[in-house]
Amino acid sequence: MNSQAINHFLRQKNVSPEVRSLLYHIARSVKYINFSLRAGNTGISGTQNFSGESQLKLDVLADQIISHELENSDLVSILASEEKDMLEEFPSSRAKFVVAYDPLDGSSLVDANLAIGSIFGIWSGEKLEGKKGTDMEAAAYAVYGPRVTLTVALRDRGVHEFELNDVGEFLLTRENIRIEKKSKYFAPGNLRACEVLPAYKKLVDTWVAEKRTLRYSGGMVPDLHHMLSKGQGIFCYPGCAKHPDGKLRLAFECAPFAFLFTEAGGLALDQKGTNILKLPIKEPHQRTTIFIGSEDEVKHAVNFLKK
Ligand code: AHG
Ligand code: MN
Ligand code: MN
């Protein structure tokens, strides 16, 4: 197959040179992270991140790779990382983008050798505070699995998947990914919430009774990538007694995926029914509940939980 390389594809889509360049640097960091993963280095680092989660050496390394790469791009004014307490500021950069990223999503799956990923949200400007998913220029995520893929959502220009080949190029594998309104797949995160939210248990029981197909790995990236690959699905992460806003973070995880899924024709709501894209980022590490995927399924789940 003679597939298009990512740079050529983005040029054809009339993506601005600056966003193209930023995505080039993101793609480079994904290659380096993939290389580090294959080299081993899976132990814990002995430190904790802002959310109190213990960090793997790989969490720290992936964060450093992305941070160095994006600083060197000279395109970024603010970097927000899930693994850093504070924002990094680069006031002298020539173009002004804000990038929020989760360097390694699914760290707890590393020892089990399951697929993991990286997530990126890109905004124009010089401030993260107050930004919403709707303001994004682009979002992307990488999957480090048996194959390495990079999926990119461009504002009003669709969602496209590229695969890393042996000579280090990302080649187009799927163009204009779409997600159907209905789904037979379900990915019910945080089932601990059933304790305080009996309607959640009922919802999951209904899906089981309807003989729907469970697809849940415990990694947001591979779980959502499954849905985009099959063109349907619903992923839930509601709040529980201990974490009323759930676990997943708005800037690093939920807003970028809400942008990706909305560009693909899907939907992302929080537990109250607010569109995730409309939630302003007040604080980099802020959490939100999330219901994301096929539009009808997401609306049904959120309405069902309100009962
Ligand atoms: P991270 O590894 O970046 O901290 O994120 C892990 C997240 C996400 O990938 C997944 O959907 C969720 O944690 C699962 O959480 P629990 O199994 O702890 O409920
Ligand atoms: Mn994560
Ligand atoms: Mn992470």
XYZ file of C-alpha atoms and ligand atoms in Angstrom:
328
model
C 0.000 0.000 0.000
C 1.295 3.436 -0.891
C 0.088 5.527 2.028
C 0.568 9.210 2.651
C 3.011 10.482 5.283
C 1.514 12.688 7.994
C 3.276 15.915 6.936
C 2.133 15.604 3.353
C -1.421 14.788 4.451
C -1.617 17.818 6.775
C -0.309 20.098 4.036
C -3.012 18.820 1.674
C -5.622 19.543 4.339
C -4.427 23.170 4.448
C -3.432 22.930 8.090
C -1.458 26.048 9.078
C 2.356 25.660 9.016
C 2.495 26.310 12.764
C -0.026 23.607 13.716
C 1.686 21.257 11.268
C 5.014 21.951 12.889
C 3.594 21.406 16.365
C 2.137 18.056 15.279
C 5.507 17.154 13.749
C 7.153 17.707 17.156
C 4.389 15.725 18.895
C 4.924 12.861 16.422
C 8.677 12.977 17.138
C 8.098 12.747 20.887
C 5.815 9.737 20.330
C 8.647 7.984 18.458
C 11.080 8.639 21.314
C 8.567 7.454 23.932
C 7.941 4.311 21.906
C 11.691 3.703 21.760
C 11.986 4.151 25.553
C 9.123 1.706 26.125
C 10.772 -0.929 23.960
C 14.053 -0.381 25.861
C 12.436 -1.452 29.170
C 12.616 0.860 32.206
C 9.311 -0.101 33.728
C 10.071 0.392 37.436
C 8.633 3.005 39.764
C 10.388 6.345 40.146
C 9.701 6.721 43.870
C 7.915 10.059 43.346
C 4.253 11.125 43.187
C 2.445 13.435 40.781
C 0.057 16.279 41.657
C -2.875 13.836 41.907
C -0.982 11.760 44.507
C -0.389 8.864 42.098
C 2.998 7.190 42.285
C 5.031 7.794 39.138
C 6.795 5.217 37.009
C 10.238 5.981 35.585
C 8.422 5.880 32.257
C 5.882 8.548 33.348
C 8.758 10.863 34.203
C 10.752 10.014 31.075
C 7.779 10.441 28.724
C 7.051 13.794 30.358
C 10.665 14.931 29.841
C 10.673 13.798 26.214
C 7.500 15.745 25.378
C 8.518 18.793 27.368
C 11.977 19.024 25.693
C 10.591 18.379 22.260
C 7.850 21.008 22.555
C 10.154 23.564 24.149
C 12.549 23.098 21.230
C 9.698 23.592 18.756
C 9.706 27.244 19.813
C 5.939 27.238 19.221
C 4.626 26.789 22.732
C 3.997 29.478 25.341
C 2.483 27.217 28.023
C 2.871 23.497 28.678
C 0.635 21.707 31.169
C 1.548 18.118 32.049
C -0.336 15.594 34.147
C 3.033 14.719 35.716
C 3.990 18.284 36.748
C 2.445 20.357 39.523
C 3.053 23.665 37.775
C 2.674 24.971 34.244
C 5.871 25.472 32.222
C 6.084 28.901 30.606
C 8.103 29.818 27.521
C 7.359 33.504 26.924
C 9.969 33.925 24.175
C 8.546 31.332 21.775
C 7.793 32.644 18.275
C 4.251 31.223 18.025
C 1.871 30.985 20.915
C 0.220 27.670 21.608
C -0.885 26.095 24.847
C -0.442 22.318 24.996
C -1.893 20.139 27.781
C -0.745 16.527 27.781
C -0.880 13.211 29.582
C 2.586 11.804 28.780
C 1.666 8.214 29.587
C -1.951 7.200 30.020
C -2.517 3.791 31.570
C 0.736 3.624 33.554
C -0.763 0.992 35.832
C -1.000 -1.319 32.789
C 2.711 -1.125 31.964
C 3.692 -4.149 34.097
C 0.836 -6.147 32.575
C 2.143 -5.297 29.087
C -1.218 -3.931 27.897
C -1.571 -1.056 25.437
C -0.948 2.446 26.802
C -0.877 5.919 25.248
C -0.143 9.656 25.268
C -2.784 12.421 24.930
C -2.371 16.016 23.662
C -4.715 19.046 23.549
C -3.660 22.123 21.547
C -5.003 25.668 21.938
C -3.867 28.992 20.468
C -2.925 31.598 23.060
C -0.774 32.200 26.082
C -3.008 31.047 28.931
C -4.582 27.720 29.867
C -6.948 29.128 32.466
C -10.432 29.711 31.078
C -9.801 27.687 27.909
C -12.495 25.205 26.839
C -12.457 22.186 24.579
C -14.430 24.167 22.002
C -11.466 26.558 21.652
C -9.026 23.795 20.659
C -7.102 23.925 17.406
C -6.330 20.210 17.408
C -6.060 17.171 19.659
C -4.112 13.951 19.285
C -3.332 10.688 21.006
C -0.821 7.905 20.470
C -1.355 4.214 21.192
C 1.686 2.111 22.099
C 0.406 -1.383 21.404
C 1.503 -4.140 19.069
C 1.413 -1.268 16.546
C 2.069 2.417 17.267
C -0.592 4.779 15.984
C -1.131 8.525 16.162
C -4.709 9.775 15.773
C -5.197 13.476 15.088
C -8.370 15.598 15.191
C -8.118 18.886 13.303
C -10.697 21.581 13.922
C -13.363 21.193 11.148
C -11.048 18.877 9.192
C -11.876 15.494 10.673
C -10.105 12.750 12.576
C -7.331 10.724 10.958
C -5.129 7.836 12.019
C -1.470 7.297 11.154
C 0.715 4.287 11.854
C 4.438 4.297 12.609
C 6.444 2.194 10.170
C 9.893 0.646 10.572
C 11.709 3.657 9.150
C 10.053 6.084 11.556
C 7.345 7.591 9.336
C 3.708 7.991 10.340
C 1.615 6.850 7.367
C -2.116 7.454 6.933
C -4.123 4.349 7.838
C -7.631 5.810 8.262
C -9.053 9.073 7.003
C -12.191 10.803 8.334
C -12.968 8.418 11.167
C -16.656 8.550 12.124
C -18.582 7.253 15.108
C -22.163 5.970 14.810
C -25.026 7.171 17.028
C -25.763 3.752 18.486
C -23.421 1.114 19.836
C -23.206 -2.459 21.003
C -19.890 -1.888 22.870
C -19.701 -0.588 26.431
C -16.752 0.356 28.656
C -18.002 0.992 32.208
C -15.216 2.680 34.200
C -15.302 3.181 37.972
C -17.862 0.505 38.854
C -17.095 1.451 42.483
C -19.565 4.288 41.817
C -22.437 1.726 41.855
C -22.280 1.931 45.650
C -23.567 5.523 45.685
C -25.196 5.473 42.269
C -27.550 2.474 42.033
C -28.729 3.734 38.617
C -25.222 3.096 37.270
C -25.470 -0.556 38.294
C -28.903 -0.742 36.663
C -27.540 0.780 33.459
C -24.676 -1.726 33.287
C -27.095 -4.591 34.129
C -29.298 -3.469 31.231
C -26.344 -3.568 28.839
C -25.477 -7.075 30.060
C -29.119 -8.198 29.697
C -29.178 -6.788 26.166
C -26.152 -8.983 25.383
C -23.988 -6.034 24.470
C -20.212 -6.491 24.223
C -17.931 -5.393 27.076
C -14.645 -3.834 25.951
C -12.676 -2.451 28.888
C -8.911 -2.620 29.454
C -8.484 -0.026 32.212
C -6.616 2.393 29.951
C -8.571 5.358 28.643
C -6.482 5.601 25.465
C -6.857 1.984 24.290
C -10.493 1.863 25.477
C -11.445 4.972 23.489
C -9.254 3.943 20.556
C -11.223 0.705 20.391
C -14.410 2.750 19.982
C -12.962 4.954 17.234
C -11.625 1.843 15.479
C -14.982 0.044 15.530
C -16.925 3.252 14.831
C -19.073 2.904 17.963
C -18.994 2.541 21.751
C -19.641 4.209 25.093
C -17.062 4.810 27.838
C -18.188 6.004 31.280
C -16.275 7.326 34.252
C -18.813 8.630 36.821
C -18.078 10.040 40.275
C -18.080 7.895 43.423
C -18.258 8.705 47.148
C -14.498 9.240 47.418
C -14.150 11.122 44.110
C -17.406 12.936 43.235
C -15.782 14.409 40.098
C -14.362 11.064 39.046
C -10.680 10.507 38.386
C -10.022 11.675 34.867
C -8.610 15.132 34.266
C -10.296 17.749 32.085
C -7.242 19.378 30.473
C -5.044 16.299 29.913
C -7.577 13.573 29.167
C -11.251 14.551 28.850
C -11.162 17.774 26.793
C -8.768 16.379 24.132
C -10.871 13.213 23.765
C -14.120 15.221 23.755
C -12.667 17.233 20.848
C -11.590 14.060 19.002
C -14.953 12.332 19.457
C -17.014 15.407 18.588
C -14.991 15.875 15.368
C -15.790 12.214 14.589
C -19.540 12.779 15.111
C -19.722 11.488 18.710
C -20.477 13.240 22.005
C -18.916 13.759 25.462
C -21.001 14.840 28.470
C -20.268 15.056 32.167
C -22.565 13.414 34.719
C -24.730 16.551 34.952
C -25.259 16.544 31.187
C -22.926 19.446 30.394
C -20.966 19.087 27.183
C -17.323 18.445 28.184
C -16.193 20.850 25.436
C -17.985 23.691 27.252
C -16.312 23.191 30.646
C -13.787 25.986 31.334
C -10.413 24.872 32.674
C -10.075 26.630 36.025
C -7.115 24.668 37.278
C -4.770 22.391 35.264
C -5.364 19.242 37.338
C -9.138 19.634 37.691
C -11.128 16.435 37.290
C -14.430 15.756 35.598
C -16.838 12.874 35.236
C -17.212 11.738 31.621
C -19.584 9.813 29.351
C -18.165 9.679 25.835
C -18.808 7.903 22.560
C -21.848 7.205 20.371
C -24.256 10.144 20.710
C -27.510 8.284 21.507
C -25.792 6.021 24.044
C -24.127 8.942 25.845
C -27.399 10.902 26.078
C -29.259 7.813 27.275
C -26.644 6.993 29.950
C -26.579 10.519 31.403
C -30.396 10.770 31.444
C -30.651 7.318 33.015
C -28.301 8.325 35.848
C -30.390 11.418 36.592
C -33.387 9.216 37.451
P -3.016 7.647 34.125
O -2.252 6.382 33.896
O -2.629 8.741 33.160
O -3.014 8.104 35.560
O -4.541 7.391 33.743
C -5.189 6.195 34.106
C -6.655 6.396 33.944
C -7.240 5.977 32.606
O -6.355 5.535 31.666
C -8.220 4.880 32.968
O -9.388 4.976 32.211
C -8.490 5.090 34.417
O -7.306 5.636 34.927
C -8.842 3.816 35.128
O -8.906 4.085 36.473
P -9.273 3.042 37.644
O -9.053 1.675 37.113
O -8.326 3.447 38.734
O -10.701 3.331 37.999
Mn -4.284 9.310 32.038
Mn -0.632 9.606 32.843
